Amino acid sequence: MSSGTQTAGTGPAAPVAESTAGSARSARLRATLKNILAQRSAQIGLIILTILIASAILAPVIAPYDPLDPLNGPGEPGRRAEPCIHLLGCPEDQMQTYLGTDGNSRDIFSRVIWGGRLSIPLGPMVVGFAIIIGAIIGAVAGFAGGMTDNVLMRLMDIVLSFPALILAIAIVTVLGIGLINSVAAVVIVSIPLYARLTRSAVLSTRENDYVTASRALGESSTGILRRRIIPNSTTPLIVAGSLGIATAVLEVAALSFLGLGVQPPEPEWGSMIGENFNSIFNFPILVIAPAFMLTMLVLGFNLLGDGLRDALDPRLNR
């Protein structure tokens, strides 16, 4: 009888407890987002990134021409042409080009707008893969300790002993030229940062009372690592990842600039700069336009990362 009463009493309590926990998580998430959006740097970064992302998504609407096709207008096809804007007095019989055309008679403005579709996602993609792999390595090393920790961290030290860009160039040389291989190279050189950061967070988190209590209650090591330690070690990763996106963007763009990443004629800001770098003095818009977009992208991610750091770091959030 008492057993039936206890079952009846505990039955409805479980959904109530789950609902309460869910409400608490939602409240914490809303408070965190509000705190992030209250940071001026995060606001400016979000505005810049929103404009860039929107222009990339709407590239088929915004760009007046195909970025790969030459313009066969009355100008001189196959040669660079100055900007032609009808409202500013350019003859109506010429094709309108806001930034002019490159050496292959392709519209520069269209190529810059379409270039965002490749350049913008690369940074978050690189950091996402690097965080996942690095977090697994760092969590296992920090939680297991001993020989496992020593082996994994010495491997990370070996990767860190090389300059990041030089190592990325070497990896692409071995794997082969191309966008996927250049992204893989930047992921590899970025893993040690997040592995070491995760290991440090795990070493401090595993000494907390709730981890000791879970271990005393018989929870497995895998369960403790997955449900207790890793979720409570993610804040440093989020902050470091948001700040590392800008670095990843520049590294992928540098590989494309060197001809190891995206290959012409595909529009990508790094490859566009490298392809036209020799024209910086006699036709500077070919370099300035993609360089400006790349600068704004890095600035947006940096400002957003600063805002996330200020909002999530308890030492700064007072």
PDB file of N, CA, C and O in Angstrom, residues 126-139 141-142 149 151-165 167-168 171 183-201 236-237 240-241 244 247 251:
ATOM      1  N   VAL A 126      36.019  26.246 -39.281  1.00  0.00           N
ATOM      2  CA  VAL A 126      37.325  25.824 -38.765  1.00  0.00           C
ATOM      3  C   VAL A 126      37.304  25.746 -37.249  1.00  0.00           C
ATOM      4  O   VAL A 126      37.735  24.750 -36.645  1.00  0.00           O
ATOM      5  N   VAL A 127      36.803  26.787 -36.604  1.00  0.00           N
ATOM      6  CA  VAL A 127      36.791  26.831 -35.141  1.00  0.00           C
ATOM      7  C   VAL A 127      35.881  25.744 -34.575  1.00  0.00           C
ATOM      8  O   VAL A 127      36.189  25.127 -33.552  1.00  0.00           O
ATOM      9  N   GLY A 128      34.754  25.491 -35.237  1.00  0.00           N
ATOM     10  CA  GLY A 128      33.843  24.455 -34.763  1.00  0.00           C
ATOM     11  C   GLY A 128      34.501  23.084 -34.731  1.00  0.00           C
ATOM     12  O   GLY A 128      34.449  22.375 -33.716  1.00  0.00           O
ATOM     13  N   PHE A 129      35.159  22.708 -35.839  1.00  0.00           N
ATOM     14  CA  PHE A 129      35.853  21.410 -35.875  1.00  0.00           C
ATOM     15  C   PHE A 129      37.006  21.380 -34.871  1.00  0.00           C
ATOM     16  O   PHE A 129      37.230  20.367 -34.195  1.00  0.00           O
ATOM     17  N   ALA A 130      37.749  22.482 -34.784  1.00  0.00           N
ATOM     18  CA  ALA A 130      38.892  22.515 -33.869  1.00  0.00           C
ATOM     19  C   ALA A 130      38.447  22.402 -32.420  1.00  0.00           C
ATOM     20  O   ALA A 130      39.099  21.728 -31.606  1.00  0.00           O
ATOM     21  N   ILE A 131      37.331  23.039 -32.065  1.00  0.00           N
ATOM     22  CA  ILE A 131      36.834  22.957 -30.692  1.00  0.00           C
ATOM     23  C   ILE A 131      36.371  21.545 -30.365  1.00  0.00           C
ATOM     24  O   ILE A 131      36.659  21.015 -29.273  1.00  0.00           O
ATOM     25  N   ILE A 132      35.642  20.929 -31.292  1.00  0.00           N
ATOM     26  CA  ILE A 132      35.148  19.565 -31.033  1.00  0.00           C
ATOM     27  C   ILE A 132      36.304  18.601 -30.794  1.00  0.00           C
ATOM     28  O   ILE A 132      36.351  17.864 -29.791  1.00  0.00           O
ATOM     29  N   ILE A 133      37.286  18.614 -31.715  1.00  0.00           N
ATOM     30  CA  ILE A 133      38.418  17.684 -31.585  1.00  0.00           C
ATOM     31  C   ILE A 133      39.281  18.060 -30.383  1.00  0.00           C
ATOM     32  O   ILE A 133      39.691  17.201 -29.587  1.00  0.00           O
ATOM     33  N   GLY A 134      39.576  19.348 -30.251  1.00  0.00           N
ATOM     34  CA  GLY A 134      40.416  19.789 -29.145  1.00  0.00           C
ATOM     35  C   GLY A 134      39.776  19.548 -27.793  1.00  0.00           C
ATOM     36  O   GLY A 134      40.458  19.173 -26.825  1.00  0.00           O
ATOM     37  N   ALA A 135      38.451  19.739 -27.690  1.00  0.00           N
ATOM     38  CA  ALA A 135      37.763  19.510 -26.424  1.00  0.00           C
ATOM     39  C   ALA A 135      37.815  18.037 -26.037  1.00  0.00           C
ATOM     40  O   ALA A 135      37.996  17.706 -24.855  1.00  0.00           O
ATOM     41  N   ILE A 136      37.662  17.151 -27.003  1.00  0.00           N
ATOM     42  CA  ILE A 136      37.738  15.710 -26.705  1.00  0.00           C
ATOM     43  C   ILE A 136      39.131  15.344 -26.209  1.00  0.00           C
ATOM     44  O   ILE A 136      39.295  14.653 -25.189  1.00  0.00           O
ATOM     45  N   ILE A 137      40.160  15.829 -26.912  1.00  0.00           N
ATOM     46  CA  ILE A 137      41.534  15.518 -26.512  1.00  0.00           C
ATOM     47  C   ILE A 137      41.835  16.094 -25.130  1.00  0.00           C
ATOM     48  O   ILE A 137      42.387  15.419 -24.247  1.00  0.00           O
ATOM     49  N   GLY A 138      41.483  17.363 -24.917  1.00  0.00           N
ATOM     50  CA  GLY A 138      41.770  18.007 -23.637  1.00  0.00           C
ATOM     51  C   GLY A 138      40.997  17.397 -22.487  1.00  0.00           C
ATOM     52  O   GLY A 138      41.528  17.250 -21.376  1.00  0.00           O
ATOM     53  N   ALA A 139      39.731  17.024 -22.735  1.00  0.00           N
ATOM     54  CA  ALA A 139      38.923  16.429 -21.669  1.00  0.00           C
ATOM     55  C   ALA A 139      39.473  15.060 -21.264  1.00  0.00           C
ATOM     56  O   ALA A 139      39.568  14.746 -20.073  1.00  0.00           O
ATOM     57  N   ALA A 141      42.568  13.988 -21.670  1.00  0.00           N
ATOM     58  CA  ALA A 141      43.874  14.178 -21.033  1.00  0.00           C
ATOM     59  C   ALA A 141      43.725  14.671 -19.600  1.00  0.00           C
ATOM     60  O   ALA A 141      44.385  14.167 -18.680  1.00  0.00           O
ATOM     61  N   GLY A 142      42.868  15.661 -19.388  1.00  0.00           N
ATOM     62  CA  GLY A 142      42.724  16.216 -18.053  1.00  0.00           C
ATOM     63  C   GLY A 142      42.056  15.278 -17.084  1.00  0.00           C
ATOM     64  O   GLY A 142      42.399  15.249 -15.889  1.00  0.00           O
ATOM     65  N   ASP A 149      47.615  11.672 -20.268  1.00  0.00           N
ATOM     66  CA  ASP A 149      47.772  13.126 -20.265  1.00  0.00           C
ATOM     67  C   ASP A 149      49.113  13.519 -20.876  1.00  0.00           C
ATOM     68  O   ASP A 149      49.183  14.431 -21.722  1.00  0.00           O
ATOM     69  N   VAL A 151      51.126  11.889 -22.963  1.00  0.00           N
ATOM     70  CA  VAL A 151      51.239  11.602 -24.400  1.00  0.00           C
ATOM     71  C   VAL A 151      50.447  12.615 -25.221  1.00  0.00           C
ATOM     72  O   VAL A 151      50.962  13.193 -26.190  1.00  0.00           O
ATOM     73  N   LEU A 152      49.192  12.852 -24.837  1.00  0.00           N
ATOM     74  CA  LEU A 152      48.344  13.764 -25.613  1.00  0.00           C
ATOM     75  C   LEU A 152      48.873  15.191 -25.576  1.00  0.00           C
ATOM     76  O   LEU A 152      48.920  15.880 -26.608  1.00  0.00           O
ATOM     77  N   MET A 153      49.304  15.648 -24.414  1.00  0.00           N
ATOM     78  CA  MET A 153      49.788  17.025 -24.313  1.00  0.00           C
ATOM     79  C   MET A 153      51.139  17.215 -24.996  1.00  0.00           C
ATOM     80  O   MET A 153      51.430  18.292 -25.521  1.00  0.00           O
ATOM     81  N   ARG A 154      51.987  16.179 -24.998  1.00  0.00           N
ATOM     82  CA  ARG A 154      53.254  16.317 -25.732  1.00  0.00           C
ATOM     83  C   ARG A 154      52.992  16.394 -27.230  1.00  0.00           C
ATOM     84  O   ARG A 154      53.701  17.095 -27.955  1.00  0.00           O
ATOM     85  N   LEU A 155      51.982  15.662 -27.715  1.00  0.00           N
ATOM     86  CA  LEU A 155      51.617  15.788 -29.132  1.00  0.00           C
ATOM     87  C   LEU A 155      51.140  17.197 -29.444  1.00  0.00           C
ATOM     88  O   LEU A 155      51.486  17.768 -30.493  1.00  0.00           O
ATOM     89  N   MET A 156      50.359  17.775 -28.540  1.00  0.00           N
ATOM     90  CA  MET A 156      49.910  19.152 -28.735  1.00  0.00           C
ATOM     91  C   MET A 156      51.083  20.127 -28.701  1.00  0.00           C
ATOM     92  O   MET A 156      51.126  21.095 -29.470  1.00  0.00           O
ATOM     93  N   ASP A 157      52.058  19.876 -27.834  1.00  0.00           N
ATOM     94  CA  ASP A 157      53.240  20.733 -27.769  1.00  0.00           C
ATOM     95  C   ASP A 157      54.041  20.673 -29.061  1.00  0.00           C
ATOM     96  O   ASP A 157      54.612  21.676 -29.501  1.00  0.00           O
ATOM     97  N   ILE A 158      54.107  19.477 -29.667  1.00  0.00           N
ATOM     98  CA  ILE A 158      54.827  19.350 -30.935  1.00  0.00           C
ATOM     99  C   ILE A 158      54.171  20.212 -32.009  1.00  0.00           C
ATOM    100  O   ILE A 158      54.852  20.916 -32.774  1.00  0.00           O
ATOM    101  N   VAL A 159      52.828  20.172 -32.077  1.00  0.00           N
ATOM    102  CA  VAL A 159      52.119  21.002 -33.068  1.00  0.00           C
ATOM    103  C   VAL A 159      52.341  22.483 -32.781  1.00  0.00           C
ATOM    104  O   VAL A 159      52.559  23.284 -33.704  1.00  0.00           O
ATOM    105  N   LEU A 160      52.325  22.863 -31.500  1.00  0.00           N
ATOM    106  CA  LEU A 160      52.498  24.265 -31.134  1.00  0.00           C
ATOM    107  C   LEU A 160      53.925  24.762 -31.358  1.00  0.00           C
ATOM    108  O   LEU A 160      54.156  25.972 -31.381  1.00  0.00           O
ATOM    109  N   SER A 161      54.869  23.861 -31.494  1.00  0.00           N
ATOM    110  CA  SER A 161      56.262  24.282 -31.665  1.00  0.00           C
ATOM    111  C   SER A 161      56.533  24.859 -33.049  1.00  0.00           C
ATOM    112  O   SER A 161      57.566  25.502 -33.256  1.00  0.00           O
ATOM    113  N   PHE A 162      55.623  24.659 -33.997  1.00  0.00           N
ATOM    114  CA  PHE A 162      55.769  25.198 -35.345  1.00  0.00           C
ATOM    115  C   PHE A 162      54.925  26.465 -35.494  1.00  0.00           C
ATOM    116  O   PHE A 162      53.823  26.542 -34.934  1.00  0.00           O
ATOM    117  N   PRO A 163      55.399  27.465 -36.231  1.00  0.00           N
ATOM    118  CA  PRO A 163      54.531  28.608 -36.564  1.00  0.00           C
ATOM    119  C   PRO A 163      53.281  28.123 -37.294  1.00  0.00           C
ATOM    120  O   PRO A 163      53.371  27.285 -38.195  1.00  0.00           O
ATOM    121  N   ALA A 164      52.122  28.639 -36.890  1.00  0.00           N
ATOM    122  CA  ALA A 164      50.849  28.101 -37.382  1.00  0.00           C
ATOM    123  C   ALA A 164      50.749  28.141 -38.900  1.00  0.00           C
ATOM    124  O   ALA A 164      50.378  27.142 -39.533  1.00  0.00           O
ATOM    125  N   LEU A 165      51.076  29.282 -39.502  1.00  0.00           N
ATOM    126  CA  LEU A 165      50.915  29.405 -40.944  1.00  0.00           C
ATOM    127  C   LEU A 165      51.900  28.515 -41.689  1.00  0.00           C
ATOM    128  O   LEU A 165      51.553  27.896 -42.708  1.00  0.00           O
ATOM    129  N   LEU A 167      53.180  25.675 -40.623  1.00  0.00           N
ATOM    130  CA  LEU A 167      52.708  24.296 -40.503  1.00  0.00           C
ATOM    131  C   LEU A 167      51.507  24.049 -41.406  1.00  0.00           C
ATOM    132  O   LEU A 167      51.392  22.981 -42.028  1.00  0.00           O
ATOM    133  N   ALA A 168      50.597  25.037 -41.490  1.00  0.00           N
ATOM    134  CA  ALA A 168      49.430  24.885 -42.370  1.00  0.00           C
ATOM    135  C   ALA A 168      49.863  24.760 -43.825  1.00  0.00           C
ATOM    136  O   ALA A 168      49.314  23.944 -44.583  1.00  0.00           O
ATOM    137  N   ILE A 171      51.166  21.266 -44.348  1.00  0.00           N
ATOM    138  CA  ILE A 171      50.093  20.269 -44.382  1.00  0.00           C
ATOM    139  C   ILE A 171      49.374  20.298 -45.726  1.00  0.00           C
ATOM    140  O   ILE A 171      49.084  19.250 -46.316  1.00  0.00           O
ATOM    141  N   VAL A 183      41.261  24.100 -45.242  1.00  0.00           N
ATOM    142  CA  VAL A 183      40.465  24.151 -44.019  1.00  0.00           C
ATOM    143  C   VAL A 183      40.951  23.100 -43.026  1.00  0.00           C
ATOM    144  O   VAL A 183      41.101  23.372 -41.823  1.00  0.00           O
ATOM    145  N   ALA A 184      41.239  21.890 -43.525  1.00  0.00           N
ATOM    146  CA  ALA A 184      41.747  20.825 -42.649  1.00  0.00           C
ATOM    147  C   ALA A 184      43.073  21.222 -42.025  1.00  0.00           C
ATOM    148  O   ALA A 184      43.322  20.942 -40.830  1.00  0.00           O
ATOM    149  N   ALA A 185      43.930  21.892 -42.784  1.00  0.00           N
ATOM    150  CA  ALA A 185      45.232  22.310 -42.254  1.00  0.00           C
ATOM    151  C   ALA A 185      45.064  23.325 -41.127  1.00  0.00           C
ATOM    152  O   ALA A 185      45.730  23.234 -40.088  1.00  0.00           O
ATOM    153  N   VAL A 186      44.176  24.299 -41.317  1.00  0.00           N
ATOM    154  CA  VAL A 186      43.967  25.309 -40.279  1.00  0.00           C
ATOM    155  C   VAL A 186      43.306  24.681 -39.048  1.00  0.00           C
ATOM    156  O   VAL A 186      43.596  25.062 -37.912  1.00  0.00           O
ATOM    157  N   VAL A 187      42.429  23.699 -39.257  1.00  0.00           N
ATOM    158  CA  VAL A 187      41.833  22.981 -38.121  1.00  0.00           C
ATOM    159  C   VAL A 187      42.911  22.298 -37.307  1.00  0.00           C
ATOM    160  O   VAL A 187      42.942  22.382 -36.070  1.00  0.00           O
ATOM    161  N   ILE A 188      43.832  21.627 -37.986  1.00  0.00           N
ATOM    162  CA  ILE A 188      44.891  20.882 -37.287  1.00  0.00           C
ATOM    163  C   ILE A 188      45.761  21.806 -36.447  1.00  0.00           C
ATOM    164  O   ILE A 188      46.068  21.509 -35.287  1.00  0.00           O
ATOM    165  N   VAL A 189      46.146  22.962 -37.009  1.00  0.00           N
ATOM    166  CA  VAL A 189      47.027  23.862 -36.258  1.00  0.00           C
ATOM    167  C   VAL A 189      46.272  24.597 -35.151  1.00  0.00           C
ATOM    168  O   VAL A 189      46.902  25.171 -34.255  1.00  0.00           O
ATOM    169  N   SER A 190      44.931  24.580 -35.192  1.00  0.00           N
ATOM    170  CA  SER A 190      44.142  25.260 -34.167  1.00  0.00           C
ATOM    171  C   SER A 190      43.768  24.342 -33.003  1.00  0.00           C
ATOM    172  O   SER A 190      43.395  24.838 -31.928  1.00  0.00           O
ATOM    173  N   ILE A 191      43.853  23.030 -33.190  1.00  0.00           N
ATOM    174  CA  ILE A 191      43.415  22.073 -32.167  1.00  0.00           C
ATOM    175  C   ILE A 191      44.151  22.233 -30.836  1.00  0.00           C
ATOM    176  O   ILE A 191      43.528  22.211 -29.766  1.00  0.00           O
ATOM    177  N   PRO A 192      45.490  22.402 -30.814  1.00  0.00           N
ATOM    178  CA  PRO A 192      46.188  22.456 -29.522  1.00  0.00           C
ATOM    179  C   PRO A 192      45.689  23.547 -28.592  1.00  0.00           C
ATOM    180  O   PRO A 192      45.645  23.351 -27.371  1.00  0.00           O
ATOM    181  N   LEU A 193      45.327  24.706 -29.130  1.00  0.00           N
ATOM    182  CA  LEU A 193      44.833  25.787 -28.277  1.00  0.00           C
ATOM    183  C   LEU A 193      43.619  25.353 -27.476  1.00  0.00           C
ATOM    184  O   LEU A 193      43.568  25.533 -26.246  1.00  0.00           O
ATOM    185  N   TYR A 194      42.649  24.730 -28.138  1.00  0.00           N
ATOM    186  CA  TYR A 194      41.420  24.341 -27.463  1.00  0.00           C
ATOM    187  C   TYR A 194      41.627  23.089 -26.604  1.00  0.00           C
ATOM    188  O   TYR A 194      40.950  22.925 -25.582  1.00  0.00           O
ATOM    189  N   ALA A 195      42.567  22.240 -27.005  1.00  0.00           N
ATOM    190  CA  ALA A 195      42.870  21.063 -26.179  1.00  0.00           C
ATOM    191  C   ALA A 195      43.479  21.486 -24.846  1.00  0.00           C
ATOM    192  O   ALA A 195      43.088  20.990 -23.777  1.00  0.00           O
ATOM    193  N   ARG A 196      44.427  22.391 -24.882  1.00  0.00           N
ATOM    194  CA  ARG A 196      45.068  22.843 -23.642  1.00  0.00           C
ATOM    195  C   ARG A 196      44.083  23.614 -22.771  1.00  0.00           C
ATOM    196  O   ARG A 196      44.096  23.495 -21.538  1.00  0.00           O
ATOM    197  N   LEU A 197      43.240  24.410 -23.411  1.00  0.00           N
ATOM    198  CA  LEU A 197      42.252  25.178 -22.651  1.00  0.00           C
ATOM    199  C   LEU A 197      41.246  24.250 -21.974  1.00  0.00           C
ATOM    200  O   LEU A 197      40.889  24.438 -20.796  1.00  0.00           O
ATOM    201  N   THR A 198      40.793  23.234 -22.697  1.00  0.00           N
ATOM    202  CA  THR A 198      39.853  22.269 -22.114  1.00  0.00           C
ATOM    203  C   THR A 198      40.505  21.485 -20.985  1.00  0.00           C
ATOM    204  O   THR A 198      39.891  21.252 -19.940  1.00  0.00           O
ATOM    205  N   ARG A 199      41.737  21.056 -21.182  1.00  0.00           N
ATOM    206  CA  ARG A 199      42.439  20.315 -20.130  1.00  0.00           C
ATOM    207  C   ARG A 199      42.533  21.147 -18.855  1.00  0.00           C
ATOM    208  O   ARG A 199      42.320  20.638 -17.745  1.00  0.00           O
ATOM    209  N   SER A 200      42.882  22.427 -18.998  1.00  0.00           N
ATOM    210  CA  SER A 200      42.975  23.291 -17.823  1.00  0.00           C
ATOM    211  C   SER A 200      41.640  23.418 -17.100  1.00  0.00           C
ATOM    212  O   SER A 200      41.576  23.350 -15.865  1.00  0.00           O
ATOM    213  N   ALA A 201      40.551  23.576 -17.883  1.00  0.00           N
ATOM    214  CA  ALA A 201      39.223  23.696 -17.277  1.00  0.00           C
ATOM    215  C   ALA A 201      38.809  22.391 -16.601  1.00  0.00           C
ATOM    216  O   ALA A 201      38.203  22.402 -15.523  1.00  0.00           O
ATOM    217  N   PRO A 236      35.041  28.825 -21.151  1.00  0.00           N
ATOM    218  CA  PRO A 236      36.315  29.272 -21.741  1.00  0.00           C
ATOM    219  C   PRO A 236      36.435  28.931 -23.224  1.00  0.00           C
ATOM    220  O   PRO A 236      37.018  29.695 -23.994  1.00  0.00           O
ATOM    221  N   LEU A 237      35.863  27.788 -23.632  1.00  0.00           N
ATOM    222  CA  LEU A 237      35.924  27.411 -25.040  1.00  0.00           C
ATOM    223  C   LEU A 237      35.107  28.361 -25.908  1.00  0.00           C
ATOM    224  O   LEU A 237      35.524  28.719 -27.013  1.00  0.00           O
ATOM    225  N   ALA A 240      37.116  31.639 -26.141  1.00  0.00           N
ATOM    226  CA  ALA A 240      38.298  31.475 -26.990  1.00  0.00           C
ATOM    227  C   ALA A 240      37.905  31.232 -28.443  1.00  0.00           C
ATOM    228  O   ALA A 240      38.553  31.741 -29.364  1.00  0.00           O
ATOM    229  N   GLY A 241      36.831  30.457 -28.659  1.00  0.00           N
ATOM    230  CA  GLY A 241      36.394  30.182 -30.019  1.00  0.00           C
ATOM    231  C   GLY A 241      35.903  31.429 -30.733  1.00  0.00           C
ATOM    232  O   GLY A 241      36.213  31.645 -31.914  1.00  0.00           O
ATOM    233  N   GLY A 244      38.842  33.278 -31.678  1.00  0.00           N
ATOM    234  CA  GLY A 244      39.685  32.562 -32.626  1.00  0.00           C
ATOM    235  C   GLY A 244      39.140  32.517 -34.031  1.00  0.00           C
ATOM    236  O   GLY A 244      39.873  32.169 -34.962  1.00  0.00           O
ATOM    237  N   THR A 247      41.075  34.851 -36.327  1.00  0.00           N
ATOM    238  CA  THR A 247      42.380  34.290 -36.689  1.00  0.00           C
ATOM    239  C   THR A 247      42.234  33.207 -37.745  1.00  0.00           C
ATOM    240  O   THR A 247      43.027  33.135 -38.701  1.00  0.00           O
ATOM    241  N   GLU A 251      43.870  33.035 -41.508  1.00  0.00           N
ATOM    242  CA  GLU A 251      44.748  31.939 -41.918  1.00  0.00           C
ATOM    243  C   GLU A 251      44.243  31.264 -43.193  1.00  0.00           C
ATOM    244  O   GLU A 251      45.037  30.957 -44.092  1.00  0.00           O
TER     245      GLU A 251
END
